[in-house]
Tab-separated table of C-alpha atoms in Angstrom:
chain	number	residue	atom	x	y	z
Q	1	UNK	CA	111.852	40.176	145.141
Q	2	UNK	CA	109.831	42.558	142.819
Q	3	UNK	CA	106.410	42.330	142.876
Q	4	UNK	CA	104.411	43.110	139.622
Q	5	UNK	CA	100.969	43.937	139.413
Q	6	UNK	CA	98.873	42.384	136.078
Q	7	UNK	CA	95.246	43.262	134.767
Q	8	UNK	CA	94.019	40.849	132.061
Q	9	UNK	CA	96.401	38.215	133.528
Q	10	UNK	CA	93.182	35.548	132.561
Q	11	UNK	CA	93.583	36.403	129.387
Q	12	UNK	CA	95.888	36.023	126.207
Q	13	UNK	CA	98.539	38.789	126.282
Q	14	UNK	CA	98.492	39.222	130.313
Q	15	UNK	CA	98.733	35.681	131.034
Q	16	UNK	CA	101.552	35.376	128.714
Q	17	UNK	CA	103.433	38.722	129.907
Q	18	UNK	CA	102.480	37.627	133.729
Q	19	UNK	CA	104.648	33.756	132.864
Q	20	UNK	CA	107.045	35.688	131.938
Q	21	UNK	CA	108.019	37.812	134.838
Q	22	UNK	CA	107.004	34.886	137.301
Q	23	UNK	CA	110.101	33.092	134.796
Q	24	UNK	CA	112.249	35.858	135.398
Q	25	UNK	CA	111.784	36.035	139.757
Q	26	UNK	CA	109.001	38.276	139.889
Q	27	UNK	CA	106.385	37.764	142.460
Q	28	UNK	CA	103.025	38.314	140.420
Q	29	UNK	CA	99.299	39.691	141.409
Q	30	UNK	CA	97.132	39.632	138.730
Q	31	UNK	CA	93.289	40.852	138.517
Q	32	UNK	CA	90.480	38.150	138.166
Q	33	UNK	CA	86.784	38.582	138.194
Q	34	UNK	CA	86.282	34.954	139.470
Q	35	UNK	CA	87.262	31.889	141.084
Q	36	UNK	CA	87.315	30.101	138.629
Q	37	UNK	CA	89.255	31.844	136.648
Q	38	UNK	CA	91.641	32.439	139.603
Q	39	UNK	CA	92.345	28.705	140.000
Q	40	UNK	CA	93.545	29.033	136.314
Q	41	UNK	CA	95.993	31.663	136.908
Q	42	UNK	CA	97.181	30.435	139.819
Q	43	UNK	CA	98.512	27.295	138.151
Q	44	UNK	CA	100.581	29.412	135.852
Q	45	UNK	CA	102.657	30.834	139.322
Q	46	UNK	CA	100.710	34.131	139.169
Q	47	UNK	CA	98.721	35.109	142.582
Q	48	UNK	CA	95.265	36.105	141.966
Q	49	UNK	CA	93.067	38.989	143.495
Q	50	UNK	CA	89.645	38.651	142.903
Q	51	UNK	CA	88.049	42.159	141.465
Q	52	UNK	CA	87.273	43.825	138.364
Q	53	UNK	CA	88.592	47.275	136.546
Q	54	UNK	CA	85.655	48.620	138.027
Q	55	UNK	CA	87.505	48.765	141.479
Q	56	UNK	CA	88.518	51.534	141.953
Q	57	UNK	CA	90.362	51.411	145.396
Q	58	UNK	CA	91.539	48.493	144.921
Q	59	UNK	CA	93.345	49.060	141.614
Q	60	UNK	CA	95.063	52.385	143.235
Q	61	UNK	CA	96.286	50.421	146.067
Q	62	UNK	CA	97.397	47.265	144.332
Q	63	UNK	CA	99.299	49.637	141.975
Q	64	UNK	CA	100.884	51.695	144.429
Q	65	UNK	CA	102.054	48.012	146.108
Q	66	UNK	CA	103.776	46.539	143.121
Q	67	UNK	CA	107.253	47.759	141.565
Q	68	UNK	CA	105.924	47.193	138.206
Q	69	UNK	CA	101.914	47.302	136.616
Q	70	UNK	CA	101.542	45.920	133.240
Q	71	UNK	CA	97.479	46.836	132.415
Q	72	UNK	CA	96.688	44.021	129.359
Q	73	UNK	CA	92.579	44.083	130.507
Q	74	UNK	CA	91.074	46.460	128.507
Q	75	UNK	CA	92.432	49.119	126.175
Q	76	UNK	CA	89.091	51.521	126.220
Q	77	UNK	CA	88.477	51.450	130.303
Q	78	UNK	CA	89.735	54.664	131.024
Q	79	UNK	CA	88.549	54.613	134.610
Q	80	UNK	CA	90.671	51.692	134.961
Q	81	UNK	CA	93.577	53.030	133.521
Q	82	UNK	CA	93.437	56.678	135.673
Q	83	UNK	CA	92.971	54.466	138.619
Q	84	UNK	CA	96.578	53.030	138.060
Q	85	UNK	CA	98.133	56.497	137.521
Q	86	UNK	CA	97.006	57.523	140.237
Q	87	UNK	CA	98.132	54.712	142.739
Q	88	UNK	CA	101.478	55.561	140.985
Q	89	UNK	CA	101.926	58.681	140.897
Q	90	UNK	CA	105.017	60.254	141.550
Q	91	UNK	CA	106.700	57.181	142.441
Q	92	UNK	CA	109.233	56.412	139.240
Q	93	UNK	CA	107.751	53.385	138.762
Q	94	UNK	CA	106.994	51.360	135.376
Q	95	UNK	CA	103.454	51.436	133.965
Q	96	UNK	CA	103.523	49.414	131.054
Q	97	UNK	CA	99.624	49.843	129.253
Q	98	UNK	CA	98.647	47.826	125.794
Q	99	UNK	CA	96.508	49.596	123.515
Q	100	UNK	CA	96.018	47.976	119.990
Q	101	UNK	CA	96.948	49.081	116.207
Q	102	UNK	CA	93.089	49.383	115.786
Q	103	UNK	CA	93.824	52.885	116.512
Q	104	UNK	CA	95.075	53.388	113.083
Q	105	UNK	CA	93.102	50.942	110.817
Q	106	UNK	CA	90.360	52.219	108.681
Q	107	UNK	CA	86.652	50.963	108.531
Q	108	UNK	CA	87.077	48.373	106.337
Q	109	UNK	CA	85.825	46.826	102.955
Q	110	UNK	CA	88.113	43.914	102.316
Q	111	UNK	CA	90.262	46.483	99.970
Q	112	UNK	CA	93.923	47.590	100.499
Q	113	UNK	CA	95.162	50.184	101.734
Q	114	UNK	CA	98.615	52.285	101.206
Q	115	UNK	CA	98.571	53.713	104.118
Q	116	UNK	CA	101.286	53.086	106.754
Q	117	UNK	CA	102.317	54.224	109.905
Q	118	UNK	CA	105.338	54.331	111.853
Q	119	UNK	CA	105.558	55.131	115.769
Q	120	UNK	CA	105.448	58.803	115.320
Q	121	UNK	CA	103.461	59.272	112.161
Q	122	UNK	CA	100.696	61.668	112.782
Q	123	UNK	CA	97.321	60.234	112.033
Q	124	UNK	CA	93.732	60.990	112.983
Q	125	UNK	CA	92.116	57.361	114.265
Q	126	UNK	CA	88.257	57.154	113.076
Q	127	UNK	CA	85.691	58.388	115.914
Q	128	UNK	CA	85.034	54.361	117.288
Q	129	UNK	CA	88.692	54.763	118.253
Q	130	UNK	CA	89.011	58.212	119.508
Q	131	UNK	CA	88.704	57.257	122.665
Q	132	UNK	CA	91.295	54.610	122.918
Q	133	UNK	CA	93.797	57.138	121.069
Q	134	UNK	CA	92.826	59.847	124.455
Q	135	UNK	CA	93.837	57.272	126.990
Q	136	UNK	CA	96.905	56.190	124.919
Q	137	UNK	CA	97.891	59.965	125.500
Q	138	UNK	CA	96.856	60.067	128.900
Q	139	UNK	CA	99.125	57.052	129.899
Q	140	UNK	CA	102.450	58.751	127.862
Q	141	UNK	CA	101.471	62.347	129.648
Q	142	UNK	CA	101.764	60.069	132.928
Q	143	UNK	CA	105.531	60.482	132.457
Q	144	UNK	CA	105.110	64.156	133.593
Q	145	UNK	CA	103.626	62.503	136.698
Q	146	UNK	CA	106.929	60.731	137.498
Q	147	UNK	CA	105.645	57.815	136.159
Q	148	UNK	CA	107.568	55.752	133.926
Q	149	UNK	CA	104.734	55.572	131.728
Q	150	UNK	CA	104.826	53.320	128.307
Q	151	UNK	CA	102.363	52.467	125.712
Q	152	UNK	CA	102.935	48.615	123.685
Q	153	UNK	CA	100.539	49.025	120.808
Q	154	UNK	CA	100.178	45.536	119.202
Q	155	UNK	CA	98.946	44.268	115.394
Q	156	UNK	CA	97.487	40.565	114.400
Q	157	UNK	CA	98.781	38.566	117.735
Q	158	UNK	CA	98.902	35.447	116.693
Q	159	UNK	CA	100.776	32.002	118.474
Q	160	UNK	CA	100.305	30.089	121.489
Q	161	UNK	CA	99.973	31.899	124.596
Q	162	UNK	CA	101.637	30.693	127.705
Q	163	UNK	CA	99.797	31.841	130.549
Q	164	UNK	CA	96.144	29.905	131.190
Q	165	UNK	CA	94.563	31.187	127.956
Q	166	UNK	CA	96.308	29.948	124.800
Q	167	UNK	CA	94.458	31.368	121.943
Q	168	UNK	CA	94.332	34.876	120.435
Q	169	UNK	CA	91.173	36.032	118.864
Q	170	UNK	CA	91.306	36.989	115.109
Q	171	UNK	CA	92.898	33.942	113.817
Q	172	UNK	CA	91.140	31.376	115.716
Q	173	UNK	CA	87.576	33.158	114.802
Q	174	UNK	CA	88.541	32.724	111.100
Q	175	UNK	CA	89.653	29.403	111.482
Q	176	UNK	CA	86.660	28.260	113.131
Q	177	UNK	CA	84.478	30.132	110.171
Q	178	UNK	CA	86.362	28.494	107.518
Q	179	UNK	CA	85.399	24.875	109.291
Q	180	UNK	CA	82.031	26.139	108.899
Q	181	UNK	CA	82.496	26.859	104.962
Q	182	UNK	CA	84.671	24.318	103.611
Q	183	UNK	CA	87.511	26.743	102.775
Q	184	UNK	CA	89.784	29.087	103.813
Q	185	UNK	CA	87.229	32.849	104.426
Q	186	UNK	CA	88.144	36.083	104.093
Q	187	UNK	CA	86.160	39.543	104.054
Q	188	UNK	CA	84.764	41.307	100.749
Q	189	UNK	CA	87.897	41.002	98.230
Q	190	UNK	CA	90.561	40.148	101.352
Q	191	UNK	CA	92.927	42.715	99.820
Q	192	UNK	CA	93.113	44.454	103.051
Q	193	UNK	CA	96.235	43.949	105.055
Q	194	UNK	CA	97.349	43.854	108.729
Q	195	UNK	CA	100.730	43.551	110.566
Q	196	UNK	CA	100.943	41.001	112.784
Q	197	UNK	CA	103.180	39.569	115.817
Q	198	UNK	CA	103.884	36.617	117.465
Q	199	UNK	CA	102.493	36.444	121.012
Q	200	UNK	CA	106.242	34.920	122.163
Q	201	UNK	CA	107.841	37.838	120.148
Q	202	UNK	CA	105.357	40.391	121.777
Q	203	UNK	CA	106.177	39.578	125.447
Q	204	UNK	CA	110.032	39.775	124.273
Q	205	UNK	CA	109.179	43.380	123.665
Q	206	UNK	CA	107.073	43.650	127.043
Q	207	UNK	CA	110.490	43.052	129.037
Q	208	UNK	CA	112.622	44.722	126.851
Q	209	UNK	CA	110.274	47.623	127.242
Q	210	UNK	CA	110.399	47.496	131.190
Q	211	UNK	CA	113.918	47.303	131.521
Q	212	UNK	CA	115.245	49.911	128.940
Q	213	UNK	CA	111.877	52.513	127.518
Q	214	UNK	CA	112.322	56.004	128.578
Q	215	UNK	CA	109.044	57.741	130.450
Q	216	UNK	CA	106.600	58.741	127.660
Q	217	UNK	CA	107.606	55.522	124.833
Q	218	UNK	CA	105.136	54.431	122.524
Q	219	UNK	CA	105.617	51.074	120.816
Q	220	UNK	CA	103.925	49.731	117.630
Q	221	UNK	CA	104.901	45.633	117.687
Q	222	UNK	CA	104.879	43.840	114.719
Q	223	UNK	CA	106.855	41.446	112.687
Q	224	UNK	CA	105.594	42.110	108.993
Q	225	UNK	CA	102.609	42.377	107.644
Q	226	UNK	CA	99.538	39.874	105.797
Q	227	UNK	CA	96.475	40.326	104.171
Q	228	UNK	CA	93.698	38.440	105.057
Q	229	UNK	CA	93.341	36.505	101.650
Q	230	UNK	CA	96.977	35.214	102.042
Q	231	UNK	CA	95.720	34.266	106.107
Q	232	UNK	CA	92.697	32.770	104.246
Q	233	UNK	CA	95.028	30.656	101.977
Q	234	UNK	CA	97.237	29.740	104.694
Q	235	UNK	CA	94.082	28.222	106.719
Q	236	UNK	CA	92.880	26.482	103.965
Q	237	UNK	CA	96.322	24.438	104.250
Q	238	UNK	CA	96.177	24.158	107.873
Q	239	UNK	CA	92.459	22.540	107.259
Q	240	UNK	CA	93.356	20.220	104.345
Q	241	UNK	CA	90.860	22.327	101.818
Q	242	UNK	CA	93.854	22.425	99.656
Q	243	UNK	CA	93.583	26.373	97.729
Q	244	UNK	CA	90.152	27.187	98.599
Q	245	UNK	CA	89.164	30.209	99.894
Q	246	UNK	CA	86.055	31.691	99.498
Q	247	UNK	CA	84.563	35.452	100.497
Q	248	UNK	CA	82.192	36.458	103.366
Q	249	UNK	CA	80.257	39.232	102.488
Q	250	UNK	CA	80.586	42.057	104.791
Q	251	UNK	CA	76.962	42.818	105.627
Q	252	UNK	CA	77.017	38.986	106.807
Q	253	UNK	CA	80.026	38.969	108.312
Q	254	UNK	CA	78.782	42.398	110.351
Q	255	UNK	CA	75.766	40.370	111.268
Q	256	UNK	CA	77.441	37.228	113.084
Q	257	UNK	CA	80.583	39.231	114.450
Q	258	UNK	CA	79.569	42.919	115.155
Q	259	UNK	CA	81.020	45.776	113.367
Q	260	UNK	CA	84.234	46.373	115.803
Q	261	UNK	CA	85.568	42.717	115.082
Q	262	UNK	CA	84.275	42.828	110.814
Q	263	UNK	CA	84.779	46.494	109.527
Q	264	UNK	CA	87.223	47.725	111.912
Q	265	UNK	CA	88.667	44.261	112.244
Q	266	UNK	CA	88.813	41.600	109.553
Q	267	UNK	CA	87.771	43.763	106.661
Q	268	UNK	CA	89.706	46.726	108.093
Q	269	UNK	CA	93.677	47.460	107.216
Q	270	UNK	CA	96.156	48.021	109.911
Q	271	UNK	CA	100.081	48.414	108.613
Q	272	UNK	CA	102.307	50.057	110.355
Q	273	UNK	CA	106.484	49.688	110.811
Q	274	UNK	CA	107.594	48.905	115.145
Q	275	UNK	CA	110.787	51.378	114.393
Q	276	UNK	CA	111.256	52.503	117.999
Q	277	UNK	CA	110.950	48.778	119.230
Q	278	UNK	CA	113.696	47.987	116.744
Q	279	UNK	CA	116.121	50.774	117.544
Q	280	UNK	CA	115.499	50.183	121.341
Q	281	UNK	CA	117.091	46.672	120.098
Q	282	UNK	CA	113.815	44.104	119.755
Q	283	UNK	CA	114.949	41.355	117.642
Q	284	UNK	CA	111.737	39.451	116.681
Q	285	UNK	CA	112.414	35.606	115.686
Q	286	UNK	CA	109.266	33.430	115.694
Q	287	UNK	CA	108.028	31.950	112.907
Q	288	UNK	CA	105.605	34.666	110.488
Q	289	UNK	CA	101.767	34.121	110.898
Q	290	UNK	CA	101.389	32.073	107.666
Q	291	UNK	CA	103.913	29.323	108.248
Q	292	UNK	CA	102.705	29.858	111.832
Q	293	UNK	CA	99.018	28.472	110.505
Q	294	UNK	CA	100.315	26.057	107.967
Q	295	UNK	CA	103.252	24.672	110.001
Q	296	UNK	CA	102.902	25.488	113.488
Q	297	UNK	CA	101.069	26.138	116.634
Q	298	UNK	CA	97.718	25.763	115.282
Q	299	UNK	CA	98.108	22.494	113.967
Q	300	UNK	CA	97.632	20.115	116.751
Q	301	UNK	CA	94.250	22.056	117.772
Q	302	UNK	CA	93.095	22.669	114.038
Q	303	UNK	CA	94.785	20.278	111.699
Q	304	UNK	CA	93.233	18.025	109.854
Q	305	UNK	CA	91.694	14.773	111.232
């Protein structure tokens, strides 16, 4: 049996990529800070190891022990990350590490944007992100290493996860702050726009990615593309508010969130096209995020009464 070794498996993405392999015969490890949260994971079939991406030694030697490391903890821990290389190097093994399409978005008003970016468009990612954009680079020089070293760079995940977390972040947070208001919310003039992906969809692309990516792939995922007035409108519906929606000045909206999550975030844009996922042969088929929010997985937790 192949063992595979998860960071983040507590969380949304990792506990839904870590199902997944357990579903398709792997034997799992995945990273927990706690036992609590290790009692979690270890319902979902996944066996925990208590420690933290701080842990040095014991990331390089849990990585050079599994066939396969998928690193879904933390996109900006490059400690972490170098750790991993180096329990793999030279070995021809699969590194699979998930950085975020933050790298490309802008800091963000609420306006649109006609930028877009494919896998291989050049671009120049503001200075918050720099650093993200460096380890992205250092994982994909990995393949020099004889790593098989890939980079899954999601948009908007939104869905039900299936490991022991179910929720993403972005579209529960607005939900929750259009309770608060009485209608659907969006950021300054919600023009902006993000792609987005279906967390199901996403983890299609995970094991697509392990069993066919050459060393060195990057991978934008998404399905399409929103903007947040239309996700506004769409969780107005879900609510029963009927059509309203309703602004949240970005000051304010800095002030409860933090700027990562409102300017680079929800006020931010973020479009770009998944063309080497596609030609690799990723066929995404879940419903889009708006009939997703009307009509789907967020109704039984956030419907109305």
């Amino acid at each position: 049996m192949k063992r595979a070794f998860v960071t983040g498996v507590s969380g949304y993405i990792g506990g839904s990529v870590a199902r997944r392999l357990v579903q398709d015969g792997y034997e799992v490890m995945g990273l927990v800070r706690d036992p609590a949260s290790a009692a979690r994971v270890e319902a979902t079939g996944v066996r925990p190891v208590i420690g933290g991406l701080d842990d040095t030694d014991l990331l390089v030697r849990l990585a050079d022990e599994a066939d396969l490391v998928i690193n879904t903890a933390d996109a900006d821990h490059r400690a972490a990350v170098e750790a991993l290389v180096d329990g793999m190097r030279g070995s021809g093994k699969t590194l699979v590490h998930t950085s975020g399409s933050s790298i490309v978005a802008d800091v963000g008003t609420g306006e649109r944007s006609e930028q877009v970016f494919t896998d291989d468009t050049p671009f120049t990612p503001v200075p918050a992100k720099a650093a993200r954009v460096a380890i992205d680079r250092f994982v994909l020089d990995a393949a020099h290493q004889g790593i098989c070293s890939i980079v899954v760079c999601p948009t908007m995940i939104y869905g039900r996860g299936t490991g022991s977390k179910r929720d993403s972040i972005q579209v529960p947070m607005l939900i929750r702050e259009s309770q608060q208001r009485g209608a659907g919310v969006y950021i300054g003039e919600g023009r902006n726009i993000w792609s987005n992906v279906h967390i199901d969809d996403l983890v299609d692309l995970y094991t697509l990615v392990i069993d066919k990516a050459e060393p060195g792939s990057f991978f934008f995922a998404e399905n399409g593309e929103t903007s947040l007035r239309e996700v506004a409108l769409a969780i107005a519906h879900l609510l029963g508010f009927g059509d309203r929606t309703t602004s949240w000045p970005l000051a304010e909206a800095i002030a409860a969130l933090g700027e990562e999550a409102a300017a680079m975030g929800l006020a931010s844009n973020s479009r770009v096209r998944a063309t080497h996922a596609r030609a690799l042969g990723w066929r995404p088929s879940r419903p889009g995020l708006v009939e997703d929010i009307e009509r789907g997985s967020y109704r039984q937790d956030f419907g109305p009464g």
